[in-house]
Short mmCIF file of C-alpha atoms in Angstrom, two decimals:
data_model
loop_
_atom_site.label_atom_id
_atom_site.label_comp_id
_atom_site.label_asym_id
_atom_site.label_seq_id
_atom_site.Cartn_x
_atom_site.Cartn_y
_atom_site.Cartn_z
CA UNK A 387 0.00 0.00 0.00
CA UNK A 388 2.98 2.25 -0.39
CA UNK A 389 4.14 4.38 -3.26
CA UNK A 390 7.83 3.81 -3.90
CA UNK A 391 9.90 6.10 -6.09
CA UNK A 392 13.21 5.33 -7.81
CA UNK A 393 15.07 7.90 -9.88
CA UNK A 394 17.47 7.69 -12.78
CA UNK A 395 19.83 10.67 -12.37
CA UNK A 396 22.14 9.49 -15.13
CA UNK A 397 19.29 9.64 -17.61
CA UNK A 398 18.26 13.25 -16.99
CA UNK A 399 20.77 15.18 -19.06
CA UNK A 400 20.84 12.65 -21.86
CA UNK A 401 17.06 12.73 -22.18
CA UNK A 402 16.53 16.46 -21.87
CA UNK A 403 19.24 17.63 -24.24
CA UNK A 404 19.86 14.79 -26.66
CA UNK A 405 16.17 14.19 -27.33
CA UNK A 406 14.49 17.53 -26.81
CA UNK A 407 17.15 20.21 -27.20
CA UNK A 408 17.42 23.63 -25.66
CA UNK A 409 13.83 24.61 -26.49
CA UNK A 410 12.61 22.22 -23.81
CA UNK A 411 15.34 22.96 -21.30
CA UNK A 412 12.69 23.63 -18.66
CA UNK A 413 12.17 19.87 -18.50
CA UNK A 414 15.72 19.43 -17.14
CA UNK A 415 14.50 20.31 -13.65
CA UNK A 416 12.56 17.04 -13.64
CA UNK A 417 14.29 13.76 -13.08
CA UNK A 418 12.93 10.88 -15.11
CA UNK A 419 11.92 8.12 -12.75
CA UNK A 420 9.97 4.92 -12.32
CA UNK A 421 7.20 5.08 -9.69
CA UNK A 422 5.38 2.15 -8.11
CA UNK A 423 1.79 2.03 -6.87
CA UNK A 424 1.13 -1.03 -4.74
CA UNK A 425 -1.92 -2.45 -3.00
CA UNK A 426 -1.38 -6.02 -1.79
CA UNK A 427 -0.39 -8.14 -4.79
CA UNK A 428 -1.68 -5.53 -7.25
CA UNK A 429 1.17 -3.38 -8.59
CA UNK A 430 1.35 -0.66 -11.23
CA UNK A 431 4.58 1.00 -12.37
CA UNK A 432 4.62 4.27 -14.27
CA UNK A 433 7.24 6.73 -15.49
CA UNK A 434 6.98 10.49 -15.94
CA UNK A 435 8.55 10.10 -19.37
CA UNK A 436 5.43 10.29 -21.51
CA UNK A 437 3.27 9.73 -18.38
CA UNK A 438 3.64 6.09 -19.36
CA UNK A 439 2.21 2.94 -17.76
CA UNK A 440 5.15 0.51 -17.69
CA UNK A 441 3.62 -2.52 -15.97
CA UNK A 442 0.45 -3.83 -14.33
CA UNK A 443 0.98 -6.94 -12.20
CA UNK A 444 -1.85 -8.96 -10.67
CA UNK A 445 -2.78 -12.61 -10.02
CA UNK A 446 -4.73 -15.03 -12.20
CA UNK A 447 -7.34 -17.57 -11.07
CA UNK A 448 -4.57 -19.80 -9.68
CA UNK A 449 -2.83 -16.98 -7.81
CA UNK A 450 0.02 -16.70 -10.32
CA UNK A 451 1.29 -13.16 -10.82
CA UNK A 452 1.97 -11.73 -14.28
CA UNK A 453 2.61 -8.39 -15.92
CA UNK A 454 -0.29 -7.86 -18.32
CA UNK A 455 0.89 -4.83 -20.35
CA UNK A 456 3.35 -4.71 -23.22
CA UNK A 457 6.32 -2.39 -22.97
CA UNK A 458 10.00 -1.96 -22.20
CA UNK A 459 12.28 -2.43 -19.21
CA UNK A 460 13.60 1.16 -18.91
CA UNK A 461 12.47 4.74 -19.65
CA UNK A 462 15.33 5.05 -22.17
CA UNK A 463 13.70 2.42 -24.34
CA UNK A 464 10.38 4.26 -24.27
CA UNK A 465 12.21 7.39 -25.46
CA UNK A 466 13.33 5.50 -28.55
CA UNK A 467 10.09 3.52 -29.05
CA UNK A 468 7.66 3.95 -31.93
CA UNK A 469 4.54 2.07 -30.78
CA UNK A 470 3.35 4.36 -27.93
CA UNK A 471 3.45 1.49 -25.42
CA UNK A 472 1.57 2.65 -22.31
CA UNK A 473 1.90 6.33 -23.19
CA UNK A 474 -0.45 9.23 -22.64
CA UNK A 475 -0.86 10.68 -26.12
CA UNK A 476 -1.90 14.22 -27.06
CA UNK A 477 -2.53 17.13 -27.40
CA UNK A 478 -4.84 15.32 -29.85
CA UNK A 479 -4.81 11.53 -30.00
CA UNK A 480 -5.43 9.54 -33.17
CA UNK A 481 -5.26 11.14 -36.62
CA UNK A 482 -5.87 14.65 -37.93
CA UNK A 483 -6.36 14.66 -41.69
CA UNK A 484 -3.72 16.44 -43.75
CA UNK A 485 -2.05 17.56 -40.50
CA UNK A 486 -4.12 20.73 -40.32
CA UNK A 487 -7.34 22.22 -38.99
CA UNK A 488 -9.12 25.56 -38.89
CA UNK A 489 -10.26 27.11 -35.63
CA UNK A 490 -11.69 30.63 -35.18
CA UNK A 491 -10.97 31.37 -38.86
CA UNK A 492 -7.28 30.52 -38.55
CA UNK A 493 -5.67 27.43 -40.10
CA UNK A 494 -3.12 25.59 -37.98
CA UNK A 495 -0.49 23.36 -39.58
CA UNK A 496 0.87 20.39 -37.63
CA UNK A 497 3.89 18.12 -38.18
CA UNK A 498 2.88 15.19 -40.41
CA UNK A 499 4.13 11.95 -38.84
CA UNK A 500 1.73 9.41 -40.37
CA UNK A 501 1.95 9.91 -44.12
CA UNK A 502 0.34 13.28 -44.77
CA UNK A 503 -1.56 13.18 -41.47
CA UNK A 504 -0.76 14.01 -37.86
CA UNK A 505 -0.89 11.11 -35.38
CA UNK A 506 -1.05 11.18 -31.57
CA UNK A 507 -0.01 14.80 -31.13
CA UNK A 508 2.83 14.96 -33.64
CA UNK A 509 6.51 14.12 -33.81
CA UNK A 510 7.12 15.09 -30.17
CA UNK A 511 3.71 14.79 -28.62
CA UNK A 512 2.98 14.27 -24.94
CA UNK A 513 4.17 10.66 -25.18
CA UNK A 514 7.74 11.79 -25.85
CA UNK A 515 8.12 14.55 -23.27
CA UNK A 516 9.08 14.64 -19.60
CA UNK A 517 6.26 15.40 -17.15
CA UNK A 518 6.58 16.99 -13.72
CA UNK A 519 5.70 14.85 -10.71
CA UNK A 520 3.07 17.08 -9.14
CA UNK A 521 1.97 14.86 -6.25
CA UNK A 522 2.50 11.34 -4.96
CA UNK A 523 0.52 9.82 -2.11
CA UNK A 524 0.68 6.40 -0.49
CA UNK A 525 -1.80 4.71 1.81
CA UNK A 526 -4.76 2.50 1.05
CA UNK A 527 -5.38 4.09 -2.35
CA UNK A 528 -1.97 5.25 -3.60
CA UNK A 529 -1.78 7.64 -6.53
CA UNK A 530 0.60 9.82 -8.49
CA UNK A 531 -0.15 12.95 -10.52
CA UNK A 532 1.94 14.12 -13.47
CA UNK A 533 1.72 17.63 -14.94
CA UNK A 534 3.04 19.58 -17.88
CA UNK A 535 2.27 22.85 -19.60
CA UNK A 536 1.99 22.48 -23.36
CA UNK A 537 2.98 25.89 -24.66
CA UNK A 538 1.42 27.92 -27.46
CA UNK A 539 2.66 26.59 -30.80
CA UNK A 540 3.93 23.27 -29.46
CA UNK A 541 3.56 20.80 -32.35
CA UNK A 542 1.52 23.50 -34.09
CA UNK A 543 -1.35 23.69 -31.57
CA UNK A 544 -2.78 27.03 -30.36
CA UNK A 545 -2.53 28.35 -26.84
CA UNK A 546 -0.96 27.28 -23.57
CA UNK A 547 -2.56 24.18 -22.06
CA UNK A 548 -2.15 22.85 -18.52
CA UNK A 549 -2.42 19.06 -18.49
CA UNK A 550 -2.68 16.69 -15.52
CA UNK A 551 -2.95 12.91 -15.32
CA UNK A 552 -3.45 10.94 -12.12
CA UNK A 553 -2.86 7.19 -11.87
CA UNK A 554 -4.56 5.68 -8.83
CA UNK A 555 -5.22 2.27 -7.31
CA UNK A 556 -8.78 3.23 -6.47
CA UNK A 557 -9.97 -0.11 -5.10
CA UNK A 558 -9.21 -3.80 -4.88
CA UNK A 559 -7.88 -4.59 -8.36
CA UNK A 560 -9.27 -1.30 -9.63
CA UNK A 561 -7.06 1.20 -11.48
CA UNK A 562 -8.22 4.72 -12.38
CA UNK A 563 -6.73 7.09 -14.94
CA UNK A 564 -7.91 10.69 -14.52
CA UNK A 565 -6.89 13.20 -17.23
CA UNK A 566 -7.59 16.93 -17.02
CA UNK A 567 -6.66 19.76 -19.37
CA UNK A 568 -7.22 23.50 -18.96
CA UNK A 569 -6.66 25.99 -21.82
CA UNK A 570 -4.98 29.13 -20.54
CA UNK A 571 -5.34 31.75 -23.26
CA UNK A 572 -6.71 30.28 -26.53
CA UNK A 573 -9.28 27.77 -27.67
CA UNK A 574 -7.68 24.48 -28.69
CA UNK A 575 -8.64 20.94 -29.61
CA UNK A 576 -7.93 18.44 -26.83
CA UNK A 577 -8.34 14.68 -27.14
CA UNK A 578 -6.08 12.77 -24.76
CA UNK A 579 -5.79 8.98 -24.82
CA UNK A 580 -4.07 6.28 -22.78
CA UNK A 581 -2.30 3.91 -25.19
CA UNK A 582 -1.61 0.79 -23.12
CA UNK A 583 -1.47 -2.57 -24.90
CA UNK A 584 -3.08 -5.31 -22.77
CA UNK A 585 -2.44 -9.04 -22.81
CA UNK A 586 -4.33 -10.61 -19.90
CA UNK A 587 -2.36 -13.86 -20.20
CA UNK A 588 0.84 -11.89 -19.55
CA UNK A 589 3.07 -9.82 -21.79
CA UNK A 590 5.23 -12.02 -23.97
CA UNK A 591 2.80 -14.96 -23.68
CA UNK A 592 1.72 -14.90 -27.33
CA UNK A 593 -1.24 -13.33 -29.11
CA UNK A 594 -4.60 -12.10 -27.88
CA UNK A 595 -6.56 -13.90 -30.61
CA UNK A 596 -8.16 -16.29 -28.12
CA UNK A 597 -9.42 -13.44 -25.89
CA UNK A 598 -13.12 -12.64 -25.84
CA UNK A 599 -14.10 -8.99 -26.19
CA UNK A 600 -17.38 -7.16 -25.69
CA UNK A 601 -17.69 -3.51 -26.73
CA UNK A 602 -20.69 -1.38 -25.75
CA UNK A 603 -21.26 0.13 -29.17
CA UNK A 604 -23.64 -0.46 -32.06
CA UNK A 605 -21.78 1.78 -34.54
CA UNK A 606 -18.27 2.51 -35.75
CA UNK A 607 -16.82 5.53 -37.53
CA UNK A 608 -15.62 3.93 -40.81
CA UNK A 609 -12.32 5.11 -42.26
CA UNK A 610 -10.70 5.68 -45.63
CA UNK A 611 -7.44 4.12 -46.87
CA UNK A 612 -5.43 6.46 -44.59
CA UNK A 613 -7.48 5.52 -41.51
CA UNK A 614 -9.23 8.90 -41.46
CA UNK A 615 -12.94 8.71 -40.51
CA UNK A 616 -15.29 9.45 -43.40
CA UNK A 617 -17.76 11.27 -41.13
CA UNK A 618 -20.33 8.47 -41.18
CA UNK A 619 -21.66 6.29 -38.41
CA UNK A 620 -21.98 2.70 -39.61
CA UNK A 621 -23.95 -0.04 -37.79
CA UNK A 622 -21.86 -3.03 -36.72
CA UNK A 623 -24.73 -5.53 -36.62
CA UNK A 624 -24.04 -8.48 -38.90
CA UNK A 625 -20.46 -7.40 -39.62
CA UNK A 626 -17.00 -8.47 -38.44
CA UNK A 627 -16.96 -5.36 -36.21
CA UNK A 628 -19.89 -6.51 -34.08
CA UNK A 629 -18.76 -7.03 -30.47
CA UNK A 630 -22.02 -6.10 -28.77
CA UNK A 631 -22.00 -9.66 -27.46
CA UNK A 632 -18.74 -11.30 -26.29
CA UNK A 633 -16.81 -12.57 -29.30
CA UNK A 634 -13.46 -14.24 -29.82
CA UNK A 635 -11.00 -11.69 -31.23
CA UNK A 636 -9.49 -14.10 -33.72
CA UNK A 637 -12.77 -15.47 -35.05
CA UNK A 638 -13.20 -12.76 -37.71
CA UNK A 639 -9.97 -10.77 -37.64
CA UNK A 640 -8.96 -12.02 -41.08
CA UNK A 641 -12.01 -10.28 -42.54
CA UNK A 642 -11.04 -6.76 -41.47
CA UNK A 643 -7.88 -6.11 -43.47
CA UNK A 644 -5.06 -7.11 -41.17
CA UNK A 645 -6.64 -6.47 -37.80
CA UNK A 646 -8.88 -4.13 -35.86
CA UNK A 647 -8.02 -0.43 -35.73
CA UNK A 648 -11.30 1.45 -35.56
CA UNK A 649 -13.22 3.88 -33.38
CA UNK A 650 -16.47 2.65 -31.83
CA UNK A 651 -19.22 5.15 -30.99
CA UNK A 652 -20.22 4.17 -27.47
CA UNK A 653 -23.94 3.98 -26.71
CA UNK A 654 -24.15 2.40 -23.27
CA UNK A 655 -26.08 4.49 -20.72
CA UNK A 656 -24.19 6.97 -18.57
CA UNK A 657 -24.30 5.97 -14.90
CA UNK A 658 -24.76 8.26 -11.92
CA UNK A 659 -20.96 8.54 -11.58
CA UNK A 660 -20.77 10.03 -15.07
CA UNK A 661 -19.18 6.92 -16.58
CA UNK A 662 -20.45 4.41 -19.11
CA UNK A 663 -19.45 0.80 -19.71
CA UNK A 664 -16.93 0.62 -22.55
CA UNK A 665 -15.62 -2.92 -22.93
CA UNK A 666 -14.95 -6.26 -21.25
CA UNK A 667 -11.95 -8.43 -22.13
CA UNK A 668 -11.51 -11.99 -20.86
CA UNK A 669 -8.63 -14.43 -21.14
CA UNK A 670 -10.08 -17.88 -20.52
CA UNK A 671 -6.68 -19.53 -20.00
CA UNK A 672 -5.87 -17.48 -16.90
CA UNK A 673 -9.38 -16.47 -15.85
CA UNK A 674 -8.45 -12.78 -15.89
CA UNK A 675 -11.13 -10.30 -16.92
CA UNK A 676 -10.76 -6.56 -17.44
CA UNK A 677 -13.78 -4.25 -17.45
CA UNK A 678 -13.30 -0.68 -18.69
CA UNK A 679 -15.57 2.28 -18.00
CA UNK A 680 -15.10 5.89 -19.12
CA UNK A 681 -16.84 9.22 -19.64
CA UNK A 682 -15.79 9.45 -23.32
CA UNK A 683 -17.93 9.06 -26.45
CA UNK A 684 -15.62 6.71 -28.35
CA UNK A 685 -13.05 3.96 -27.98
CA UNK A 686 -10.35 2.93 -30.44
CA UNK A 687 -10.13 -0.86 -30.60
CA UNK A 688 -6.66 -1.80 -31.83
CA UNK A 689 -5.13 -5.28 -32.01
CA UNK A 690 -1.42 -4.33 -32.38
CA UNK A 691 -1.48 -5.01 -36.10
CA UNK A 692 1.91 -3.43 -36.77
CA UNK A 693 3.99 -5.35 -34.26
CA UNK A 694 6.43 -7.70 -36.00
CA UNK A 695 8.50 -9.62 -33.45
CA UNK A 696 9.27 -6.34 -31.69
CA UNK A 697 11.68 -6.57 -28.75
CA UNK A 698 9.94 -5.69 -25.50
CA UNK A 699 10.52 -6.15 -21.78
CA UNK A 700 12.02 -9.18 -20.04
CA UNK A 701 13.71 -10.32 -23.26
CA UNK A 702 10.35 -11.03 -24.89
CA UNK A 703 9.57 -10.39 -28.53
CA UNK A 704 6.06 -9.29 -29.48
CA UNK A 705 4.55 -10.74 -32.66
CA UNK A 706 1.57 -9.29 -34.48
CA UNK A 707 -1.60 -9.33 -32.33
CA UNK A 708 0.37 -9.44 -29.05
CA UNK A 709 -1.86 -6.95 -27.31
CA UNK A 710 -5.20 -5.15 -27.27
CA UNK A 711 -5.47 -1.38 -26.96
CA UNK A 712 -8.76 0.15 -25.86
CA UNK A 713 -8.23 3.90 -26.14
CA UNK A 714 -11.24 5.86 -24.92
CA UNK A 715 -11.40 9.16 -26.78
CA UNK A 716 -13.37 11.74 -28.69
CA UNK A 717 -13.99 10.77 -32.30
CA UNK A 718 -10.82 10.94 -34.45
CA UNK A 719 -10.39 13.99 -36.69
CA UNK A 720 -13.36 15.65 -34.99
CA UNK A 721 -11.66 19.01 -35.44
CA UNK A 722 -12.27 18.60 -39.18
CA UNK A 723 -15.63 16.78 -38.99
CA UNK A 724 -18.40 19.12 -37.92
CA UNK A 725 -20.82 16.19 -37.60
CA UNK A 726 -18.70 14.67 -34.81
CA UNK A 727 -18.87 15.80 -31.16
CA UNK A 728 -16.56 18.78 -30.72
CA UNK A 729 -13.21 18.35 -28.96
CA UNK A 730 -12.50 22.09 -28.82
CA UNK A 731 -11.99 23.50 -25.33
CA UNK A 732 -11.92 27.22 -24.58
CA UNK A 733 -10.34 29.14 -21.68
CA UNK A 734 -12.54 28.76 -18.61
CA UNK A 735 -13.63 25.27 -19.67
CA UNK A 736 -12.05 22.06 -18.39
CA UNK A 737 -11.44 18.92 -20.41
CA UNK A 738 -12.01 15.82 -18.29
CA UNK A 739 -11.29 12.22 -19.28
CA UNK A 740 -11.69 9.35 -16.82
CA UNK A 741 -10.94 5.66 -17.31
CA UNK A 742 -11.63 2.97 -14.69
CA UNK A 743 -10.17 -0.52 -15.14
CA UNK A 744 -11.67 -3.24 -12.94
CA UNK A 745 -9.94 -6.63 -12.88
CA UNK A 746 -11.24 -9.98 -11.72
CA UNK A 747 -9.94 -13.53 -11.97
#
């Protein structure tokens, strides 16, 4: 039930100057570290590099412990990674078409890092920056809060933006991610996402094709050849995208062009706590089940289609379909799709994004 902090002093200068240069010299006051949240035999490790979830360890139905998220052993490896393992991505997650948008009659141009589009906040989005450790608290429900100010013009986005994320062990085998963003002086799009890859059998154990998944959505936002939403809402009933009832991931994955990578429009009722049921994932081999709730309107269901024997933690190599990402979010490219719910936040407003993971076994 304690929160334990270990720091990597040798990594500070290398990270701040070699990766980010003088323009981000303010980050040098923050030491990159690995921080542990622990409640009994439930343990989560995070780093303030990219506000990244590094590991989630919990028992299975036989009491065997395993780390159920993909990733790396050290923060240095996350700095050089390309798959956003465990990272908090932003200022705008997912894709923005043609790496540009117009807001208040001004067009903003962003770095293109996914063909001609912008992906997950740009070349040096939130996932590749050092965050300040704002608060860390132990006790029965340990938590840690990371903070950074995204300045006006960072990766092309307008206005200063104060961003907070809190990782908390909020109950027995319950893990909460609480993201908040506050525009300081200009309206800006905000769409944060937590990009953890889950494998409930344990990272490095093989693929997730035998997992069952249920997603609380009757529609998807279909995409074009560049994975940009067309602006439509398409029913999933009778298609390979239908997970309204629990379905085996691998049963129809060959029918969707290499794997799932699509936003679902959530339609489950909002509960009194402001959250709605998003998805349930079960690994029958270990008995582990993960239930996800959130206050967001969409969730990106991604089956790690681009992993190709990628070297991860503990000497493991991750083949294609090694993990499942369930990234609650606003609809992708909403800043360019007026029919989608707006993700623009103005000064005086607060962006709030909550995710609650509940595990059983």
